[in-house]
Amino acid sequence: IDPCMGSGHILVYMFDVLVKIYEAYGYSARDAVKSIVENNLYGLDIDDRAAQLAYFAVMMKARQYDRRFFSRGIQPHVYAIAESNHVDSFALEYFCNGDANLKKAMDTIISELHDAKEYGSILNVTPQDWDALYARFAEIKEDIHISREAALRELLPLVQVAEALAQKYDVVVTNPPYMGSSGMSAKLSDYVKKNYPDSKSDLFSCFIEHGNGMIKRNRFNCMVTMQSWMFLSSFEKMREKTLQTKTI
């Protein structure tokens, strides 16, 4: 995953790397592309236009290797972070359809993605039964209910973003945003103080810490960062924790 993908440069480069790996294992280019888009690449950004560009870049890279890719109906896991501030209550009720488990999952997602554009990929999101949620979306796609369009338009992006934020990865690679605590909004400042007390001095250091939490055990968190976290006293606790728990 690139959790701050911008217009997708890292994803596109990684696509080429992954194709080479697949071909070394005997996959055809077409099968490699399908598997890469479905299983191996994830991207998030708070900027809607950047996410559109990244989506376009990944789709064009896929077509470079498989000329019929556009006709296969495969969608990349490249998303603009969606926030849940104005969810249609009728669409939510229709989607949950009286199912207590779906209601509980959606309530959690909606709560955790409130003001998500403010916080971006440093949000901590609870894992849910994603298969059950997507099965319900598949159901309503065939429906003719008046709230169907609103549910697909408003709720599906929330679930996709929540899943991307909640699951664990083999590799996190990104160029994180830089913002000292003095430049943060009140909401963002409060959030990082509460959730990232050891790295709260800058947004990039919060992303380093969060990236460590996004990976599976013994996997890789790779970030293009400034070097200030290596020597400034404000990052001392972060350094200690990193040295005790990670291999650089």
Coordinates of N, CA and C in Angstrom, one line a residue:
I1 N 0.8 -1.2 0.0 CA 0.0 0.0 0.0 C 0.9 1.2 0.0
D2 N 0.4 2.2 -0.8 CA 0.9 3.6 -0.6 C -0.2 4.4 0.0
P3 N -0.1 4.7 1.3 CA -1.2 5.4 2.0 C -1.3 6.9 1.7
C4 N -0.3 7.4 1.0 CA -0.3 8.9 0.6 C 0.1 8.9 -0.8
M5 N -0.7 8.3 -1.7 CA -0.2 8.0 -3.0 C 0.0 9.1 -4.0
G6 N -0.6 10.3 -3.7 CA -0.5 11.4 -4.6 C -1.1 10.9 -6.0
S7 N -0.4 11.2 -7.0 CA -1.0 10.7 -8.3 C -0.4 9.4 -8.8
G8 N 0.1 8.6 -7.8 CA 0.3 7.2 -8.1 C 1.7 6.8 -8.6
H9 N 2.7 7.6 -8.5 CA 4.0 7.3 -9.1 C 4.6 6.0 -8.5
I10 N 4.5 5.8 -7.2 CA 5.1 4.6 -6.5 C 4.3 3.4 -7.0
L11 N 3.0 3.5 -7.1 CA 2.1 2.4 -7.5 C 2.5 1.9 -8.9
V12 N 2.7 2.9 -9.8 CA 3.0 2.5 -11.2 C 4.4 1.9 -11.3
Y13 N 5.3 2.4 -10.5 CA 6.7 1.7 -10.5 C 6.6 0.3 -10.0
M14 N 5.8 0.2 -8.9 CA 5.7 -1.1 -8.2 C 5.0 -2.1 -9.2
F15 N 4.1 -1.6 -10.0 CA 3.4 -2.5 -11.0 C 4.4 -3.2 -11.9
D16 N 5.4 -2.4 -12.4 CA 6.4 -3.0 -13.2 C 7.2 -4.0 -12.5
V17 N 7.6 -3.7 -11.2 CA 8.4 -4.7 -10.4 C 7.6 -6.0 -10.2
L18 N 6.3 -5.8 -9.9 CA 5.5 -7.0 -9.7 C 5.3 -7.9 -10.9
V19 N 5.2 -7.2 -12.1 CA 5.0 -8.0 -13.3 C 6.3 -8.8 -13.6
K20 N 7.4 -8.2 -13.3 CA 8.7 -9.0 -13.5 C 8.7 -10.2 -12.5
I21 N 8.3 -10.0 -11.3 CA 8.2 -11.1 -10.3 C 7.3 -12.2 -10.8
Y22 N 6.1 -11.8 -11.2 CA 5.1 -12.8 -11.7 C 5.7 -13.6 -12.9
E23 N 6.3 -12.8 -13.9 CA 6.8 -13.5 -15.1 C 7.9 -14.5 -14.7
A24 N 8.7 -14.1 -13.7 CA 9.8 -15.0 -13.3 C 9.2 -16.3 -12.7
Y25 N 7.9 -16.3 -12.3 CA 7.3 -17.5 -11.7 C 6.4 -18.2 -12.8
G26 N 6.5 -17.7 -14.1 CA 5.9 -18.4 -15.2 C 4.5 -17.9 -15.5
Y27 N 4.0 -16.8 -14.9 CA 2.7 -16.3 -15.2 C 2.7 -15.6 -16.6
S28 N 1.6 -15.6 -17.3 CA 1.4 -14.8 -18.5 C 1.2 -13.4 -18.0
A29 N 1.5 -12.4 -18.9 CA 1.3 -11.0 -18.6 C -0.2 -10.7 -18.2
R30 N -1.1 -11.3 -18.9 CA -2.5 -11.1 -18.6 C -2.9 -11.6 -17.2
D31 N -2.5 -12.8 -16.8 CA -2.8 -13.3 -15.5 C -2.0 -12.5 -14.4
A32 N -0.8 -12.1 -14.7 CA -0.1 -11.3 -13.8 C -0.8 -10.0 -13.5
V33 N -1.3 -9.3 -14.5 CA -2.0 -8.0 -14.3 C -3.2 -8.2 -13.5
K34 N -4.0 -9.2 -13.8 CA -5.2 -9.5 -13.1 C -4.9 -9.6 -11.6
S35 N -3.9 -10.5 -11.3 CA -3.6 -10.7 -9.9 C -3.0 -9.5 -9.2
I36 N -2.2 -8.8 -9.9 CA -1.6 -7.6 -9.3 C -2.7 -6.6 -8.9
V37 N -3.6 -6.3 -9.8 CA -4.7 -5.3 -9.6 C -5.6 -5.8 -8.5
E38 N -5.9 -7.1 -8.5 CA -6.9 -7.6 -7.5 C -6.3 -7.8 -6.1
N39 N -5.0 -8.1 -6.0 CA -4.4 -8.6 -4.8 C -3.2 -7.9 -4.2
N40 N -2.5 -7.1 -5.1 CA -1.2 -6.7 -4.6 C -1.0 -5.2 -4.5
L41 N -1.8 -4.4 -5.1 CA -1.6 -2.9 -5.0 C -2.8 -2.2 -4.3
Y42 N -2.5 -1.4 -3.4 CA -3.5 -0.5 -2.7 C -2.9 0.9 -2.6
G43 N -3.8 1.9 -2.8 CA -3.4 3.3 -2.7 C -4.5 4.1 -2.1
L44 N -4.1 5.1 -1.3 CA -5.1 6.0 -0.6 C -4.5 7.5 -0.7
D45 N -5.4 8.4 -0.8 CA -5.0 9.8 -0.7 C -6.3 10.7 -0.2
I46 N -6.0 11.7 0.5 CA -7.1 12.6 0.9 C -7.6 13.5 -0.3
D47 N -6.8 13.6 -1.3 CA -7.1 14.5 -2.4 C -7.9 13.8 -3.5
D48 N -9.1 14.2 -3.8 CA -9.9 13.5 -4.7 C -9.3 13.5 -6.1
R49 N -8.8 14.6 -6.6 CA -8.2 14.7 -7.9 C -6.9 13.9 -8.0
A50 N -6.1 13.9 -7.0 CA -4.9 13.1 -7.0 C -5.3 11.6 -7.1
A51 N -6.3 11.2 -6.4 CA -6.8 9.8 -6.4 C -7.3 9.4 -7.8
Q52 N -8.0 10.4 -8.5 CA -8.4 10.1 -9.9 C -7.2 9.9 -10.8
L53 N -6.2 10.7 -10.6 CA -5.0 10.6 -11.5 C -4.3 9.2 -11.2
A54 N -4.2 8.9 -9.9 CA -3.6 7.6 -9.6 C -4.3 6.4 -10.1
Y55 N -5.7 6.5 -10.1 CA -6.5 5.4 -10.6 C -6.3 5.3 -12.1
F56 N -6.2 6.5 -12.8 CA -6.0 6.5 -14.2 C -4.6 5.9 -14.6
A57 N -3.6 6.3 -13.8 CA -2.2 5.8 -14.0 C -2.1 4.3 -13.9
V58 N -2.8 3.7 -12.8 CA -2.7 2.3 -12.6 C -3.5 1.5 -13.7
M59 N -4.7 2.1 -14.1 CA -5.4 1.5 -15.2 C -4.6 1.5 -16.5
M60 N -4.0 2.6 -16.8 CA -3.2 2.6 -18.1 C -2.0 1.7 -18.0
K61 N -1.4 1.5 -16.8 CA -0.3 0.6 -16.7 C -0.8 -0.8 -16.9
A62 N -1.9 -1.1 -16.4 CA -2.5 -2.5 -16.5 C -2.8 -2.7 -18.0
R63 N -3.3 -1.7 -18.7 CA -3.5 -1.9 -20.2 C -2.3 -2.0 -21.0
Q64 N -1.2 -1.5 -20.5 CA 0.1 -1.6 -21.2 C 0.5 -3.1 -21.3
Y65 N 0.2 -3.9 -20.3 CA 0.5 -5.3 -20.3 C -0.6 -6.2 -20.8
D66 N -1.9 -5.7 -20.8 CA -3.0 -6.4 -21.2 C -4.0 -5.5 -22.0
R67 N -3.9 -5.5 -23.3 CA -4.6 -4.6 -24.1 C -6.2 -4.6 -23.9
R68 N -6.7 -5.7 -23.4 CA -8.1 -5.9 -23.2 C -8.5 -5.6 -21.8
F69 N -7.6 -5.1 -21.0 CA -7.9 -5.0 -19.6 C -9.1 -4.2 -19.2
F70 N -9.4 -3.1 -20.0 CA -10.6 -2.3 -19.7 C -11.9 -3.1 -19.8
S71 N -11.9 -4.1 -20.6 CA -13.1 -4.8 -20.8 C -13.3 -5.9 -19.8
R72 N -12.4 -6.1 -18.9 CA -12.5 -7.2 -17.9 C -13.2 -6.9 -16.6
G73 N -13.5 -5.6 -16.5 CA -14.3 -5.2 -15.3 C -13.6 -5.3 -14.0
I74 N -12.3 -5.2 -14.0 CA -11.5 -5.3 -12.8 C -11.2 -3.9 -12.3
Q75 N -11.4 -3.6 -11.0 CA -11.2 -2.2 -10.5 C -10.0 -2.3 -9.5
P76 N -9.1 -1.3 -9.6 CA -7.9 -1.3 -8.7 C -8.4 -0.8 -7.3
H77 N -7.6 -1.2 -6.3 CA -7.9 -0.7 -4.9 C -7.2 0.6 -4.7
V78 N -7.6 1.6 -5.5 CA -7.0 3.0 -5.4 C -8.2 3.9 -5.1
Y79 N -8.1 4.5 -3.9 CA -9.3 5.3 -3.4 C -8.9 6.7 -2.9
A80 N -9.8 7.6 -3.1 CA -9.8 8.8 -2.3 C -10.4 8.5 -1.0
I81 N -9.8 9.0 0.1 CA -10.3 8.7 1.4 C -11.7 9.4 1.5
A82 N -12.7 8.6 1.9 CA -14.1 9.1 2.0 C -14.4 9.4 3.5
E83 N -15.2 10.4 3.8 CA -15.6 10.6 5.1 C -17.1 10.5 5.3
S84 N -17.5 10.2 6.5 CA -18.9 9.7 6.7 C -19.8 10.8 7.3
N85 N -19.4 12.0 7.1 CA -20.1 13.1 7.8 C -21.6 13.3 7.4
H86 N -21.9 13.0 6.2 CA -23.3 13.2 5.7 C -23.9 12.0 5.1
V87 N -23.9 10.9 5.8 CA -24.4 9.7 5.3 C -26.0 9.7 5.3
D88 N -26.6 9.3 4.2 CA -28.0 9.2 4.1 C -28.6 8.1 5.0
S89 N -29.3 8.5 6.0 CA -29.8 7.6 7.0 C -30.8 6.5 6.4
F90 N -31.5 6.9 5.4 CA -32.4 6.0 4.7 C -31.6 4.9 3.9
A91 N -30.5 5.4 3.3 CA -29.7 4.4 2.5 C -29.0 3.5 3.5
L92 N -28.6 4.0 4.7 CA -28.0 3.1 5.7 C -29.0 2.1 6.2
E93 N -30.2 2.5 6.5 CA -31.2 1.5 7.0 C -31.5 0.5 5.9
Y94 N -31.6 0.9 4.7 CA -31.9 0.0 3.6 C -30.8 -1.0 3.4
F95 N -29.5 -0.5 3.5 CA -28.4 -1.4 3.3 C -28.3 -2.4 4.4
C96 N -28.5 -2.0 5.7 CA -28.4 -3.0 6.8 C -29.5 -4.0 6.8
N97 N -30.7 -3.5 6.3 CA -31.8 -4.4 6.1 C -32.2 -5.2 7.4
G98 N -32.1 -4.6 8.6 CA -32.4 -5.3 9.8 C -31.4 -6.2 10.3
D99 N -30.3 -6.3 9.7 CA -29.2 -7.3 10.1 C -28.3 -6.6 11.2
A100 N -28.4 -7.1 12.4 CA -27.7 -6.4 13.5 C -26.2 -6.4 13.3
N101 N -25.6 -7.4 12.7 CA -24.1 -7.5 12.4 C -23.7 -6.4 11.4
L102 N -24.5 -6.3 10.3 CA -24.2 -5.3 9.3 C -24.4 -3.9 9.9
K103 N -25.4 -3.7 10.8 CA -25.6 -2.4 11.4 C -24.4 -2.0 12.3
K104 N -24.0 -3.0 13.1 CA -22.9 -2.7 14.0 C -21.6 -2.4 13.2
A105 N -21.3 -3.1 12.2 CA -20.1 -2.9 11.4 C -20.2 -1.5 10.7
M106 N -21.3 -1.2 10.1 CA -21.5 0.1 9.5 C -21.4 1.3 10.5
D107 N -22.0 1.1 11.6 CA -22.0 2.2 12.7 C -20.5 2.4 13.1
T108 N -19.7 1.4 13.2 CA -18.3 1.5 13.6 C -17.5 2.3 12.5
I109 N -17.7 1.8 11.3 CA -17.0 2.5 10.1 C -17.4 3.9 10.0
I110 N -18.7 4.2 10.1 CA -19.2 5.6 10.0 C -18.6 6.5 11.2
S111 N -18.5 5.9 12.4 CA -17.9 6.6 13.5 C -16.5 6.9 13.3
E112 N -15.7 5.9 12.8 CA -14.3 6.0 12.7 C -13.8 6.9 11.5
L113 N -14.7 7.0 10.5 CA -14.4 7.8 9.3 C -15.0 9.2 9.3
H114 N -15.5 9.6 10.5 CA -16.0 11.0 10.6 C -14.8 11.9 10.5
D115 N -14.9 12.9 9.7 CA -13.9 13.9 9.4 C -12.6 13.2 8.9
A116 N -12.8 12.2 8.1 CA -11.6 11.4 7.6 C -10.7 12.2 6.7
K117 N -11.2 13.2 6.0 CA -10.4 14.0 5.1 C -9.4 14.9 5.9
E118 N -9.8 15.1 7.2 CA -8.9 15.9 8.1 C -7.7 15.1 8.5
Y119 N -7.9 13.8 8.7 CA -6.8 13.0 9.3 C -6.1 12.1 8.3
G120 N -6.8 11.7 7.2 CA -6.1 10.9 6.2 C -5.8 9.5 6.7
S121 N -4.7 9.0 6.2 CA -4.3 7.5 6.4 C -3.8 7.2 7.8
I122 N -3.6 8.2 8.7 CA -3.2 7.9 10.0 C -4.4 7.5 10.9
L123 N -5.6 7.4 10.3 CA -6.7 6.9 11.1 C -6.6 5.4 11.4
N124 N -7.0 5.1 12.7 CA -7.0 3.7 13.1 C -8.4 3.2 12.9
V125 N -8.5 2.1 12.1 CA -9.8 1.6 11.8 C -9.9 0.1 12.2
T126 N -11.1 -0.2 12.7 CA -11.3 -1.6 13.3 C -11.6 -2.6 12.2
P127 N -11.0 -3.7 12.1 CA -11.3 -4.7 11.1 C -12.8 -5.2 11.2
Q128 N -13.5 -5.5 10.1 CA -14.8 -5.9 10.1 C -14.9 -7.2 9.3
D129 N -16.2 -7.7 9.2 CA -16.4 -8.9 8.3 C -16.6 -8.3 6.9
W130 N -15.5 -8.1 6.2 CA -15.6 -7.4 4.9 C -16.4 -8.2 3.9
D131 N -16.3 -9.6 3.9 CA -17.0 -10.4 3.0 C -18.5 -10.3 3.1
A132 N -19.0 -10.1 4.3 CA -20.4 -10.0 4.6 C -20.9 -8.6 4.0
L133 N -20.1 -7.6 4.2 CA -20.4 -6.2 3.7 C -20.5 -6.2 2.2
Y134 N -19.4 -6.8 1.6 CA -19.4 -6.8 0.1 C -20.5 -7.7 -0.5
A135 N -20.9 -8.8 0.2 CA -22.0 -9.6 -0.2 C -23.3 -8.9 -0.3
R136 N -23.5 -8.0 0.7 CA -24.7 -7.2 0.7 C -24.7 -6.1 -0.4
F137 N -23.5 -5.6 -0.7 CA -23.4 -4.6 -1.8 C -23.7 -5.4 -3.2
A138 N -23.3 -6.6 -3.3 CA -23.5 -7.4 -4.5 C -25.0 -7.6 -4.6
E139 N -25.7 -7.9 -3.5 CA -27.1 -8.1 -3.4 C -27.9 -6.9 -4.0
I140 N -27.5 -5.7 -3.4 CA -28.3 -4.5 -3.7 C -28.1 -4.0 -5.1
K141 N -27.0 -4.4 -5.7 CA -26.7 -4.0 -7.1 C -27.8 -4.5 -8.1
E142 N -28.4 -5.6 -7.7 CA -29.5 -6.3 -8.5 C -30.9 -5.7 -8.1
D143 N -30.9 -4.9 -7.1 CA -32.2 -4.4 -6.5 C -32.7 -3.2 -7.3
I144 N -34.0 -2.8 -7.0 CA -34.6 -1.6 -7.7 C -35.1 -0.7 -6.6
H145 N -34.6 -0.8 -5.4 CA -35.1 0.1 -4.3 C -34.7 1.5 -4.5
I146 N -35.5 2.5 -4.0 CA -35.2 3.9 -4.2 C -33.9 4.3 -3.6
S147 N -33.4 3.6 -2.5 CA -32.2 4.0 -1.8 C -30.9 3.3 -2.3
R148 N -31.1 2.4 -3.4 CA -30.0 1.6 -3.9 C -28.8 2.5 -4.3
E149 N -29.1 3.5 -5.2 CA -28.1 4.4 -5.7 C -27.3 5.1 -4.6
A150 N -28.1 5.6 -3.6 CA -27.4 6.3 -2.5 C -26.5 5.4 -1.7
A151 N -27.0 4.2 -1.5 CA -26.2 3.2 -0.7 C -24.9 2.9 -1.4
L152 N -25.0 2.7 -2.7 CA -23.8 2.3 -3.5 C -22.8 3.6 -3.6
R153 N -23.4 4.7 -3.7 CA -22.6 6.0 -3.9 C -22.0 6.4 -2.6
E154 N -22.7 6.3 -1.5 CA -22.2 6.8 -0.2 C -21.5 5.8 0.7
L155 N -22.1 4.6 0.7 CA -21.6 3.6 1.7 C -20.4 2.7 1.1
L156 N -20.5 2.3 -0.1 CA -19.4 1.5 -0.7 C -18.1 2.1 -0.6
P157 N -17.9 3.4 -0.9 CA -16.5 4.0 -0.8 C -16.1 4.0 0.7
L158 N -17.0 4.1 1.6 CA -16.6 4.1 3.1 C -16.0 2.7 3.4
V159 N -16.7 1.7 3.0 CA -16.3 0.3 3.3 C -14.9 0.0 2.6
Q160 N -14.8 0.4 1.4 CA -13.5 0.2 0.6 C -12.3 0.9 1.3
V161 N -12.5 2.1 1.7 CA -11.5 2.8 2.4 C -11.2 2.2 3.8
A162 N -12.2 1.9 4.5 CA -12.1 1.3 5.9 C -11.3 0.0 5.8
E163 N -11.6 -0.8 4.8 CA -10.9 -2.1 4.6 C -9.4 -1.8 4.3
A164 N -9.1 -0.9 3.4 CA -7.7 -0.6 3.0 C -7.0 -0.1 4.3
L165 N -7.6 0.7 5.1 CA -6.9 1.2 6.3 C -6.8 0.1 7.4
A166 N -7.7 -0.8 7.5 CA -7.7 -1.8 8.6 C -6.8 -3.0 8.4
Q167 N -6.7 -3.4 7.1 CA -5.9 -4.7 6.9 C -4.4 -4.5 7.0
K168 N -3.7 -5.6 7.1 CA -2.2 -5.5 7.3 C -1.6 -5.9 6.0
Y169 N -0.4 -5.3 5.8 CA 0.3 -5.4 4.5 C 1.7 -6.0 4.6
D170 N 2.2 -6.5 3.5 CA 3.6 -7.0 3.5 C 4.6 -5.8 3.3
V171 N 4.1 -4.8 2.6 CA 5.0 -3.6 2.4 C 4.2 -2.3 2.4
V172 N 4.6 -1.3 3.1 CA 4.1 0.0 3.0 C 5.2 0.9 2.4
V173 N 4.9 1.6 1.3 CA 5.9 2.5 0.7 C 5.2 3.8 0.4
T174 N 5.8 4.9 0.9 CA 5.2 6.2 0.7 C 6.1 7.3 0.9
N175 N 5.8 8.5 0.3 CA 6.4 9.8 0.6 C 5.3 10.5 1.4
P176 N 5.4 10.5 2.8 CA 4.4 11.0 3.6 C 4.3 12.6 3.6
P177 N 3.2 13.1 4.0 CA 3.1 14.6 4.1 C 3.9 15.1 5.2
Y178 N 4.4 16.3 5.1 CA 5.2 17.0 6.2 C 4.4 18.1 6.7
M179 N 4.2 18.2 8.0 CA 3.5 19.3 8.6 C 3.9 19.3 10.1
G180 N 4.6 20.4 10.5 CA 4.8 20.5 11.9 C 3.6 20.8 12.7
S181 N 3.6 20.5 14.0 CA 2.4 20.6 14.8 C 1.8 22.0 14.8
S182 N 2.6 23.0 14.6 CA 2.1 24.4 14.5 C 1.2 24.7 13.3
G183 N 1.4 23.8 12.2 CA 0.6 24.0 11.0 C -0.7 23.2 11.0
M184 N -0.9 22.4 12.1 CA -2.1 21.4 12.1 C -3.3 22.2 12.5
S185 N -4.5 21.7 12.0 CA -5.7 22.2 12.5 C -6.0 21.7 13.9
A186 N -6.9 22.3 14.6 CA -7.2 21.9 16.0 C -7.6 20.5 16.1
K187 N -8.4 20.0 15.1 CA -8.9 18.6 15.2 C -7.7 17.6 14.9
L188 N -6.9 18.0 13.9 CA -5.7 17.1 13.6 C -4.7 17.1 14.8
S189 N -4.5 18.3 15.3 CA -3.5 18.4 16.5 C -4.0 17.5 17.6
D190 N -5.3 17.6 18.0 CA -5.8 16.8 19.1 C -5.7 15.3 18.8
Y191 N -6.0 15.0 17.5 CA -6.0 13.5 17.2 C -4.5 13.0 17.3
V192 N -3.5 13.7 16.8 CA -2.2 13.1 16.8 C -1.6 13.1 18.3
K193 N -2.0 14.1 19.1 CA -1.6 14.1 20.5 C -2.1 12.9 21.2
K194 N -3.4 12.5 20.9 CA -4.0 11.4 21.6 C -3.5 10.1 21.0
N195 N -3.3 10.0 19.7 CA -3.0 8.6 19.1 C -1.5 8.4 18.8
Y196 N -0.8 9.5 18.7 CA 0.6 9.4 18.3 C 1.5 10.3 19.3
P197 N 1.4 10.0 20.6 CA 2.1 10.9 21.5 C 3.7 10.9 21.3
D198 N 4.2 9.8 20.8 CA 5.7 9.8 20.6 C 6.2 10.4 19.3
S199 N 5.2 10.7 18.4 CA 5.7 11.2 17.1 C 4.8 12.4 16.7
K200 N 4.2 13.1 17.7 CA 3.2 14.1 17.4 C 3.8 15.4 16.8
S201 N 5.1 15.6 16.9 CA 5.8 16.8 16.5 C 5.6 17.1 15.0
D202 N 5.4 16.1 14.2 CA 5.3 16.3 12.7 C 4.4 15.2 12.1
L203 N 3.7 15.5 11.1 CA 2.8 14.6 10.4 C 3.6 13.4 9.8
F204 N 4.8 13.7 9.3 CA 5.6 12.6 8.6 C 6.0 11.6 9.7
S205 N 6.3 12.0 10.9 CA 6.7 11.0 11.9 C 5.5 10.2 12.4
C206 N 4.3 10.8 12.4 CA 3.1 10.1 12.7 C 2.9 9.0 11.7
F207 N 3.2 9.3 10.4 CA 3.1 8.3 9.3 C 4.1 7.2 9.5
I208 N 5.3 7.5 9.9 CA 6.3 6.4 10.2 C 5.7 5.5 11.2
E209 N 5.2 6.0 12.3 CA 4.7 5.2 13.4 C 3.5 4.4 12.9
H210 N 2.6 5.1 12.2 CA 1.4 4.4 11.7 C 1.7 3.3 10.6
G211 N 2.7 3.6 9.8 CA 3.2 2.6 8.8 C 3.7 1.4 9.5
N212 N 4.4 1.5 10.6 CA 4.8 0.3 11.4 C 3.6 -0.5 11.8
G213 N 2.5 0.2 12.1 CA 1.3 -0.6 12.5 C 0.5 -1.2 11.4
M214 N 0.8 -0.8 10.2 CA 0.0 -1.3 9.0 C 0.6 -2.6 8.4
I215 N 1.8 -2.9 8.9 CA 2.5 -4.1 8.3 C 2.3 -5.3 9.2
K216 N 2.4 -6.5 8.5 CA 2.4 -7.8 9.2 C 3.8 -7.9 10.0
R217 N 3.9 -8.9 10.8 CA 5.2 -9.1 11.5 C 6.3 -9.4 10.5
N218 N 7.5 -8.8 10.8 CA 8.7 -9.1 10.0 C 8.5 -8.6 8.5
R219 N 7.7 -7.6 8.3 CA 7.6 -7.0 6.9 C 8.2 -5.6 6.9
F220 N 7.9 -4.9 5.8 CA 8.7 -3.7 5.5 C 7.8 -2.4 5.5
N221 N 8.3 -1.4 6.1 CA 7.8 0.0 6.1 C 8.8 0.9 5.5
C222 N 8.6 1.4 4.3 CA 9.6 2.2 3.6 C 9.1 3.6 3.4
M223 N 9.8 4.6 3.9 CA 9.3 6.0 3.8 C 10.4 6.9 3.4
V224 N 10.0 7.9 2.5 CA 10.9 9.0 2.1 C 10.7 10.1 3.2
T225 N 11.6 10.2 4.1 CA 11.4 11.2 5.2 C 12.6 12.1 5.4
M226 N 12.3 13.2 6.1 CA 13.4 14.1 6.5 C 14.2 13.4 7.6
Q227 N 15.4 13.8 7.9 CA 16.2 13.1 8.9 C 16.1 13.6 10.3
S228 N 15.2 14.6 10.5 CA 15.2 15.3 11.8 C 14.7 14.3 12.9
W229 N 14.0 13.3 12.6 CA 13.5 12.4 13.7 C 14.7 11.6 14.2
M230 N 15.8 11.6 13.6 CA 17.0 10.8 14.0 C 17.8 11.5 15.1
F231 N 17.6 12.9 15.3 CA 18.4 13.6 16.3 C 17.7 14.6 17.1
L232 N 16.5 15.1 16.7 CA 15.9 16.2 17.5 C 15.3 15.5 18.8
S233 N 15.3 16.3 19.9 CA 14.9 15.8 21.2 C 13.4 15.5 21.2
S234 N 12.6 16.2 20.3 CA 11.1 16.0 20.3 C 10.8 14.6 19.8
F235 N 11.7 13.9 19.1 CA 11.4 12.5 18.6 C 12.1 11.4 19.4
E236 N 12.6 11.8 20.6 CA 13.4 10.8 21.4 C 12.7 9.6 21.7
K237 N 11.4 9.7 22.2 CA 10.7 8.5 22.5 C 10.4 7.6 21.3
M238 N 10.1 8.3 20.2 CA 9.9 7.6 18.9 C 11.2 6.8 18.5
R239 N 12.3 7.4 18.7 CA 13.6 6.7 18.3 C 13.8 5.5 19.2
E240 N 13.5 5.7 20.5 CA 13.7 4.6 21.5 C 12.8 3.4 21.1
K241 N 11.5 3.7 20.8 CA 10.6 2.6 20.5 C 11.0 1.9 19.2
T242 N 11.4 2.7 18.2 CA 11.8 2.2 16.9 C 13.0 1.2 17.0
L243 N 14.0 1.7 17.8 CA 15.2 0.9 18.0 C 14.9 -0.4 18.8
Q244 N 14.0 -0.4 19.7 CA 13.6 -1.5 20.5 C 12.8 -2.5 19.7
T245 N 12.0 -2.1 18.8 CA 11.0 -3.0 18.1 C 11.2 -3.2 16.7
K246 N 12.1 -2.4 16.0 CA 12.3 -2.5 14.5 C 13.7 -2.7 14.2
T247 N 14.0 -3.2 13.0 CA 15.3 -3.3 12.4 C 15.4 -2.3 11.3
I248 N 16.3 -1.4 11.3 CA 16.4 -0.3 10.3 C 17.4 -0.8 9.2

